[in-house]
Amino acid sequence: MVVVALTGGIATGKTTVARMFAEQGALVIDLDRLSRLVVEPHKPAWKEVVAAFGPTVVRQDGSLDRSRLARIIFRDPAKRKRLEQIVHPRVLEEYEKRLKEILDKGAEHVVIVDIPLLMEVGMQDDFEKVIVVYIPVESQLKRLIEREGLSEEEARAWLNSQISIEEKVALADFVIDNTGSIERTRRQVRRIYKTLRMLGREEGR
């Protein structure tokens, strides 16, 4: 078994790439999905977020308004830190629980951990390999504006709160260039998956 981190900048297409790895047979643990799970309505983390940021961050259905939260925390580093203090420990707890369940089964697998803020939280050394999904900064900016409905200023503030994509690429073991067609990206995923499978077999000898 080999446990690998998948990361990149926001809006680079990590979710799509993770799905492609799953299609190849990898087991995927999505920390962004876990971050949504731990703040579901009326869970302890949800209550802490509402207490810290007020009822305006809650939608009519009770879920957190992630876009509104993003606007708040990227204007105020102290508030961003507070949100991280509430959410990150619970996400890591859920991640460790899921990884243990996989490891306890003892099967031969490539485990892909989709972790957007891998390098920001200093976890890159916890994994055997690191894969970075890349697109140019201006493409990130355009996707982020369209996806989140942010102004250019807000989108740039969001990007600037993370380590730059160029720095992440420099620290990667594998880079997936996601600027071309879906099929081009899929070919890169297949090639890397094959390498990771071989690595897992070598370590299992």
Short mmCIF file of C-alpha atoms in Angstrom, two decimals:
data_model
loop_
_atom_site.label_atom_id
_atom_site.label_comp_id
_atom_site.label_asym_id
_atom_site.label_seq_id
_atom_site.Cartn_x
_atom_site.Cartn_y
_atom_site.Cartn_z
CA MET A 1 0.00 0.00 0.00
CA VAL A 2 1.20 3.51 -0.82
CA VAL A 3 -0.37 6.68 0.62
CA VAL A 4 -0.04 9.75 -1.59
CA ALA A 5 -1.12 13.38 -1.20
CA LEU A 6 -2.93 15.12 -4.04
CA THR A 7 -2.85 18.91 -3.84
CA GLY A 8 -2.61 22.10 -5.87
CA GLY A 9 -3.97 25.61 -5.80
CA ILE A 10 -7.65 26.37 -5.50
CA ALA A 11 -9.62 25.87 -8.74
CA THR A 12 -6.88 23.81 -10.39
CA GLY A 13 -9.14 20.78 -10.89
CA LYS A 14 -8.09 18.51 -8.01
CA THR A 15 -11.56 16.99 -7.65
CA THR A 16 -11.61 15.94 -11.29
CA VAL A 17 -8.12 14.45 -11.03
CA ALA A 18 -9.03 12.60 -7.82
CA ARG A 19 -12.04 11.09 -9.60
CA MET A 20 -9.74 9.91 -12.40
CA PHE A 21 -7.48 8.19 -9.87
CA ALA A 22 -10.55 6.50 -8.38
CA GLU A 23 -11.50 5.26 -11.86
CA GLN A 24 -8.06 3.63 -12.08
CA GLY A 25 -8.66 1.80 -8.79
CA ALA A 26 -7.19 4.13 -6.17
CA LEU A 27 -8.95 4.69 -2.87
CA VAL A 28 -9.58 8.41 -2.39
CA ILE A 29 -9.94 10.28 0.89
CA ASP A 30 -11.24 13.79 0.16
CA LEU A 31 -10.40 16.20 2.96
CA ASP A 32 -12.52 18.96 1.44
CA ARG A 33 -15.52 16.64 1.66
CA LEU A 34 -14.58 15.84 5.25
CA SER A 35 -14.39 19.58 6.00
CA ARG A 36 -18.01 19.85 4.86
CA LEU A 37 -19.00 16.80 6.87
CA VAL A 38 -17.67 18.10 10.19
CA VAL A 39 -19.60 21.39 9.87
CA GLU A 40 -22.97 19.90 8.98
CA PRO A 41 -25.83 21.69 10.77
CA HIS A 42 -25.79 21.45 14.56
CA LYS A 43 -22.60 19.41 14.79
CA PRO A 44 -20.08 20.74 17.36
CA ALA A 45 -17.89 22.47 14.75
CA TRP A 46 -20.96 24.08 13.14
CA LYS A 47 -22.01 25.47 16.51
CA GLU A 48 -18.52 26.88 17.09
CA VAL A 49 -18.40 28.50 13.65
CA VAL A 50 -21.81 30.13 14.11
CA ALA A 51 -20.81 31.36 17.57
CA ALA A 52 -17.56 32.81 16.18
CA PHE A 53 -18.90 34.36 12.96
CA GLY A 54 -22.57 35.01 13.64
CA PRO A 55 -25.87 33.81 12.13
CA THR A 56 -25.24 35.60 8.80
CA VAL A 57 -22.95 32.72 7.73
CA VAL A 58 -25.86 30.26 7.92
CA ARG A 59 -28.08 29.56 4.88
CA GLN A 60 -31.83 29.04 5.14
CA ASP A 61 -31.35 25.25 5.08
CA GLY A 62 -28.98 25.47 8.06
CA SER A 63 -25.78 24.80 6.13
CA LEU A 64 -22.85 27.19 6.28
CA ASP A 65 -22.55 29.77 3.51
CA ARG A 66 -19.00 28.96 2.41
CA SER A 67 -18.78 31.89 -0.01
CA ARG A 68 -19.75 34.36 2.72
CA LEU A 69 -17.27 32.76 5.10
CA ALA A 70 -14.56 33.01 2.43
CA ARG A 71 -15.19 36.73 2.05
CA ILE A 72 -14.85 37.20 5.79
CA ILE A 73 -11.72 35.17 6.41
CA PHE A 74 -9.71 36.41 3.43
CA ARG A 75 -10.14 39.99 4.62
CA ASP A 76 -9.12 39.14 8.17
CA PRO A 77 -6.20 36.75 8.91
CA ALA A 78 -7.21 36.46 12.57
CA LYS A 79 -10.67 35.22 11.58
CA ARG A 80 -9.16 32.79 9.09
CA LYS A 81 -6.96 31.43 11.87
CA ARG A 82 -10.01 31.05 14.11
CA LEU A 83 -11.91 29.09 11.47
CA GLU A 84 -8.91 26.81 10.93
CA GLN A 85 -8.65 26.20 14.69
CA ILE A 86 -12.27 25.05 14.71
CA VAL A 87 -12.31 22.92 11.57
CA HIS A 88 -8.84 21.49 10.93
CA PRO A 89 -8.49 19.29 14.06
CA ARG A 90 -11.85 17.66 13.39
CA VAL A 91 -11.02 17.08 9.71
CA LEU A 92 -7.71 15.43 10.64
CA GLU A 93 -9.51 13.23 13.16
CA GLU A 94 -11.93 12.03 10.47
CA TYR A 95 -9.07 11.53 8.01
CA GLU A 96 -7.05 9.43 10.46
CA LYS A 97 -10.12 7.33 11.19
CA ARG A 98 -10.71 6.59 7.49
CA LEU A 99 -7.05 5.90 6.79
CA LYS A 100 -6.89 3.46 9.72
CA GLU A 101 -9.94 1.62 8.37
CA ILE A 102 -8.16 1.20 5.02
CA LEU A 103 -4.85 0.15 6.58
CA ASP A 104 -6.56 -2.35 8.88
CA LYS A 105 -7.94 -4.18 5.85
CA GLY A 106 -4.37 -4.79 4.72
CA ALA A 107 -5.21 -4.88 1.01
CA GLU A 108 -2.86 -3.68 -1.72
CA HIS A 109 -4.03 -0.21 -2.66
CA VAL A 110 -2.92 3.19 -3.79
CA VAL A 111 -4.52 5.65 -1.38
CA ILE A 112 -4.92 9.18 -2.74
CA VAL A 113 -5.51 11.84 -0.08
CA ASP A 114 -7.01 14.95 -1.68
CA ILE A 115 -5.75 17.69 0.65
CA PRO A 116 -5.98 21.24 -0.72
CA LEU A 117 -3.89 22.93 2.00
CA LEU A 118 -1.25 20.21 2.28
CA MET A 119 1.75 22.54 2.24
CA GLU A 120 0.04 25.37 4.09
CA VAL A 121 -0.43 23.08 7.11
CA GLY A 122 3.00 21.47 6.70
CA MET A 123 1.81 17.90 6.12
CA GLN A 124 3.77 17.11 2.95
CA ASP A 125 6.30 14.97 4.84
CA ASP A 126 3.50 12.74 6.14
CA PHE A 127 3.09 11.17 2.70
CA GLU A 128 5.23 8.90 0.56
CA LYS A 129 4.69 11.02 -2.54
CA VAL A 130 3.07 14.34 -3.39
CA ILE A 131 1.12 15.04 -6.59
CA VAL A 132 0.40 18.65 -7.55
CA VAL A 133 -2.34 19.59 -10.04
CA TYR A 134 -1.23 22.65 -12.01
CA ILE A 135 -2.87 25.39 -14.02
CA PRO A 136 -1.49 28.94 -14.48
CA VAL A 137 -2.38 31.57 -11.89
CA GLU A 138 -4.52 33.62 -14.27
CA SER A 139 -6.56 30.52 -15.12
CA GLN A 140 -7.01 29.86 -11.39
CA LEU A 141 -8.21 33.43 -10.95
CA LYS A 142 -10.74 33.17 -13.79
CA ARG A 143 -12.14 29.85 -12.55
CA LEU A 144 -12.39 31.12 -8.99
CA ILE A 145 -14.29 34.26 -10.01
CA GLU A 146 -16.73 32.21 -12.11
CA ARG A 147 -17.17 29.42 -9.57
CA GLU A 148 -17.53 31.44 -6.37
CA GLY A 149 -19.00 34.65 -7.75
CA LEU A 150 -16.15 36.70 -6.29
CA SER A 151 -14.75 40.01 -7.44
CA GLU A 152 -11.24 39.95 -8.89
CA GLU A 153 -9.92 41.58 -5.70
CA GLU A 154 -11.57 38.94 -3.50
CA ALA A 155 -10.33 36.11 -5.73
CA ARG A 156 -6.77 37.43 -5.64
CA ALA A 157 -6.95 37.70 -1.85
CA TRP A 158 -8.06 34.04 -1.74
CA LEU A 159 -5.15 32.98 -3.96
CA ASN A 160 -2.68 35.07 -1.99
CA SER A 161 -3.72 33.32 1.23
CA GLN A 162 -2.23 30.09 -0.13
CA ILE A 163 1.27 29.06 -1.16
CA SER A 164 1.65 29.87 -4.86
CA ILE A 165 1.12 27.12 -7.40
CA GLU A 166 4.72 27.56 -8.62
CA GLU A 167 6.07 26.88 -5.12
CA LYS A 168 3.87 23.80 -4.83
CA VAL A 169 5.09 22.48 -8.18
CA ALA A 170 8.69 22.88 -6.99
CA LEU A 171 7.96 20.64 -3.99
CA ALA A 172 6.06 17.94 -5.90
CA ASP A 173 7.12 14.40 -6.78
CA PHE A 174 4.63 14.37 -9.68
CA VAL A 175 2.94 17.26 -11.51
CA ILE A 176 -0.29 16.94 -13.49
CA ASP A 177 -0.66 19.75 -16.01
CA ASN A 178 -4.41 20.32 -16.17
CA THR A 179 -4.35 23.03 -18.83
CA GLY A 180 -5.15 20.74 -21.76
CA SER A 181 -7.96 18.35 -22.63
CA ILE A 182 -9.61 15.93 -20.22
CA GLU A 183 -8.03 13.04 -22.10
CA ARG A 184 -4.56 14.57 -21.76
CA THR A 185 -5.08 14.87 -18.02
CA ARG A 186 -6.37 11.31 -17.86
CA ARG A 187 -3.24 10.01 -19.62
CA GLN A 188 -1.08 11.71 -17.00
CA VAL A 189 -3.17 10.16 -14.22
CA ARG A 190 -2.84 6.67 -15.75
CA ARG A 191 0.94 7.04 -16.03
CA ILE A 192 1.34 8.21 -12.44
CA TYR A 193 -1.04 5.58 -11.11
CA LYS A 194 0.95 2.84 -12.81
CA THR A 195 4.16 4.20 -11.21
CA LEU A 196 2.52 4.30 -7.77
CA ARG A 197 1.28 0.73 -8.13
CA MET A 198 4.80 -0.40 -8.91
CA LEU A 199 6.12 1.54 -5.92
CA GLY A 200 3.58 -0.14 -3.64
CA ARG A 201 4.60 -3.59 -4.88
CA GLU A 202 8.30 -2.84 -4.35
CA GLU A 203 7.64 -1.67 -0.79
CA GLY A 204 5.58 -4.79 -0.11
CA ARG A 205 8.44 -7.17 -0.93
#
